[in-house]
Coordinates of C-alpha atoms in Angstrom, one line a residue:
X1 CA 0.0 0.0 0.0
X2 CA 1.6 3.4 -1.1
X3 CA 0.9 6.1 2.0
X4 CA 1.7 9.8 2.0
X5 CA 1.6 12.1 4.8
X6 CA 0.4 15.5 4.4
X7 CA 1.9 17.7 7.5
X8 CA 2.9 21.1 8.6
X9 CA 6.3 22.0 8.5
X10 CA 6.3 20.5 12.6
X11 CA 6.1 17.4 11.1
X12 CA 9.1 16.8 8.8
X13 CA 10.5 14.4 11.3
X14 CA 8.1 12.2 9.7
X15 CA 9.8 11.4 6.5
X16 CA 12.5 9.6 8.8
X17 CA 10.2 7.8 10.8
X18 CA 9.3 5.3 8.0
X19 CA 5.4 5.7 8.5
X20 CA 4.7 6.8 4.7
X21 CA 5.9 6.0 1.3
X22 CA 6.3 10.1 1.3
X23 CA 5.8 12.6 3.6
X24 CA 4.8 16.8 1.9
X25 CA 5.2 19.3 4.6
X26 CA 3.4 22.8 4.3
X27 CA 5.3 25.7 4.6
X28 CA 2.8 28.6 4.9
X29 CA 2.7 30.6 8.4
X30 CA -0.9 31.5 8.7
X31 CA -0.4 33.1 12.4
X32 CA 1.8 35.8 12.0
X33 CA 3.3 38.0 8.6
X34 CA 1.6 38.6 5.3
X35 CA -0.7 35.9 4.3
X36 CA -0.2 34.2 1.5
X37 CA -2.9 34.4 -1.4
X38 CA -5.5 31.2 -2.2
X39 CA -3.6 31.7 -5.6
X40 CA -0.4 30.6 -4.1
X41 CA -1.8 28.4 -1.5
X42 CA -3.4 26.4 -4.7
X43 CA -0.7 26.7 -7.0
X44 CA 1.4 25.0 -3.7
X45 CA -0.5 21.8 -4.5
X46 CA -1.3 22.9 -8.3
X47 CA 1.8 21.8 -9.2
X48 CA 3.9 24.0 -11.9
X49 CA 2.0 24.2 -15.1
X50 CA -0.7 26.3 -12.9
X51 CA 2.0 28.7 -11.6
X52 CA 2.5 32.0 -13.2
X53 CA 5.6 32.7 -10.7
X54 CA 8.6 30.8 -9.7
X55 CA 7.5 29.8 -6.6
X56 CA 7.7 26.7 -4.8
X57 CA 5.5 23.9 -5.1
X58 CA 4.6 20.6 -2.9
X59 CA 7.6 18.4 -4.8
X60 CA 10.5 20.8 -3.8
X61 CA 9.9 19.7 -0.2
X62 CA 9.7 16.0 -0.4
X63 CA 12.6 13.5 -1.0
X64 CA 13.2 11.7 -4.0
X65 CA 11.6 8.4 -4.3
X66 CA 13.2 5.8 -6.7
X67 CA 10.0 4.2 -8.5
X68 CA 8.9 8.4 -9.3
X69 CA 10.3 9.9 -12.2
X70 CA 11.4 14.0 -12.3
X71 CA 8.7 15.3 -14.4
X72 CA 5.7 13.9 -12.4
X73 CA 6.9 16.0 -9.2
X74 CA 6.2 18.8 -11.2
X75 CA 1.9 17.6 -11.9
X76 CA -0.4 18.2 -9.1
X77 CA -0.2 17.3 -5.6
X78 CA -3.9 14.8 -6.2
X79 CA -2.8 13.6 -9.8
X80 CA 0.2 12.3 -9.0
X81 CA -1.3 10.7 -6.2
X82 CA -3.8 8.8 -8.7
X83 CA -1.1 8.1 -10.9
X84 CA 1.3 6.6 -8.7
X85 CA -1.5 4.5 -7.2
X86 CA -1.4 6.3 -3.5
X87 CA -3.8 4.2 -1.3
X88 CA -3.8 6.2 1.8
X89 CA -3.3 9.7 2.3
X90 CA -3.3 10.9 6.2
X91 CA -3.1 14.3 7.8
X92 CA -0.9 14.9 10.7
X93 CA -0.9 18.3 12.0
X94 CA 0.3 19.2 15.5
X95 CA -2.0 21.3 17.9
X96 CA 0.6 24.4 17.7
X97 CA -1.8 27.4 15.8
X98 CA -0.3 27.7 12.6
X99 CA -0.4 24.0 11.9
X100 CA -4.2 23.6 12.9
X101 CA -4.9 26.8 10.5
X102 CA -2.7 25.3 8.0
X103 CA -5.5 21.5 8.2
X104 CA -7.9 24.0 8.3
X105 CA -6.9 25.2 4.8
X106 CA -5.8 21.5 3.1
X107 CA -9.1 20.6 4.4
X108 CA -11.0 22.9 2.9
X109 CA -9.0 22.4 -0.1
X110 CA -9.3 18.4 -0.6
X111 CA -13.2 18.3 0.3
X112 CA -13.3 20.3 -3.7
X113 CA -12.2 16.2 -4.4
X114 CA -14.8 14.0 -3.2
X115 CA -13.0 11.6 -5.1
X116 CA -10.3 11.1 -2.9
X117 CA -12.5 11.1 0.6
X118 CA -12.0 6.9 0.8
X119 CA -8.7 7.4 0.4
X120 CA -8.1 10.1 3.8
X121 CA -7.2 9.7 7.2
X122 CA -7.3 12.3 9.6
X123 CA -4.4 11.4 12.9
X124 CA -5.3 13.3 15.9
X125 CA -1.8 14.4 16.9
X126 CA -2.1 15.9 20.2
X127 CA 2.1 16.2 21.2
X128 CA 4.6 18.0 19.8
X129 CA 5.6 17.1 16.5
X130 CA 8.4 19.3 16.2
X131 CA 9.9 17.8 19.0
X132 CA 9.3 14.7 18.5
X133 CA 11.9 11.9 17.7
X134 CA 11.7 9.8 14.7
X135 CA 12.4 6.7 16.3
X136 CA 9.4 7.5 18.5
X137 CA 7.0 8.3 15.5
X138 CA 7.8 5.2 13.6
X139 CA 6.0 3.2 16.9
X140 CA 3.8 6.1 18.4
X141 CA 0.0 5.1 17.8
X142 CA -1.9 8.2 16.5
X143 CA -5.8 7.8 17.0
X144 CA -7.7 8.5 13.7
X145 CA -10.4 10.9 13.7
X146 CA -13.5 11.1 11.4
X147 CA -12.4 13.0 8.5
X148 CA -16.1 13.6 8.0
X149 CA -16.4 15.7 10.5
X150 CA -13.4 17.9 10.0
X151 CA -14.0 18.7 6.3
X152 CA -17.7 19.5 7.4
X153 CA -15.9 22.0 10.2
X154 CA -13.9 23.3 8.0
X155 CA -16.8 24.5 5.3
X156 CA -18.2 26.2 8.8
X157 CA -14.9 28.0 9.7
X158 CA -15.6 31.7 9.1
X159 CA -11.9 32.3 8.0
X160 CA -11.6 30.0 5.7
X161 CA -9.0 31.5 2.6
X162 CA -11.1 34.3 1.0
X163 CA -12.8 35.6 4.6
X164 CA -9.9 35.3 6.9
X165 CA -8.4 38.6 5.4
X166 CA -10.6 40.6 7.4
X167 CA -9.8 41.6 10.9
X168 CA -11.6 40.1 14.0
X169 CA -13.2 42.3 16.3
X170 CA -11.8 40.1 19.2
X171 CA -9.9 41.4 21.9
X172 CA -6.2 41.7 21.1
X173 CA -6.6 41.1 17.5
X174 CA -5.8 43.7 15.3
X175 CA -4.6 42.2 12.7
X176 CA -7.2 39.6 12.6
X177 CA -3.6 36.9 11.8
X178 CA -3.4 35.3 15.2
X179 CA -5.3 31.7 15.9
X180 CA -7.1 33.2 18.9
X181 CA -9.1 35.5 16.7
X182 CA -10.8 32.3 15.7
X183 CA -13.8 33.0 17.5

């Protein structure tokens, strides 16, 4: 069974811990700086014939594998999941803000595939993945969660890419960029 782990940049241990076939950190900081654009949040996973700038895609942060060949890095984060026949494709994301903003976002963006919903698992990660050691991950049992439930959440989150420009009238949030002005 091929397995890829989709993950915040927390969770780049992971490609050492043997737990997925691959392992495609995001890089984006959602919590604090300029915000990136849903154009370059979907040309991330778009791959490089949907880029208009030389910015970097899903591929340049994964290692090479030996059975995938240099121009299919370059395709689309889902098609070249179909293509190389990718049974399992699970989500760790550590509880630390900008990596729960960051699921927010891939959630939002994969329930646009309801093709691909069989194929998702959602690992409730509730340590720190940073930190973590990948001799530890390779063993550590990681509860699933119902997937359905997230990508339903995240079509409620009022933020979600387009909205979460606007600042929040919360308390301490002027900017409207930091996870507690989630409310």
């Amino acid at each position: 069974m091929k397995r890829v782990i989709l993950t915040s940049s927390s969770g780049v241990g992971l490609a050492h811990a043997d737990r997925a076939d691959m392992v495609v950190p995001f890089i984006f900081r959602f919590v604090s700086g300029p915000l990136p654009s849903a154009e370059h949040l979907n040309g991330y996973l778009g791959g490089r014939a949907l880029r208009i700038f030389e910015e970097i895609i899903w591929s340049d942060c994964v290692r090479q594998l030996p059975y995938v060949q240099r121009l299919d890095r370059e395709g689309a984060l889902l098609w070249f999941c179909e293509t190389y026949g990718v049974e399992l494709i699970e989500l760790w994301f550590d509880p630390e803000p900008n990596s729960q903003l960051q699921l927010i976002w891939i959630l939002d963006y994969l329930r646009s595939e309801p093709s691909i919903a069989s194929s998702l698992r959602l690992r409730r990660v509730d340590f720190d993945l940073r930190g973590a050691d990948p001799a530890e991950l390779r063993h550590r049992d990681v509860r699933e969660l119902d997937i359905k439930k997230a990508i339903s959440r995240s079509r409620a989150w009022p933020g979600r890419p387009t909205a979460r420009r606007r600042p929040s009238s919360a308390p301490g949030c002027s900017t409207g960029r930091s996870a507690n002005c989630l409310s």
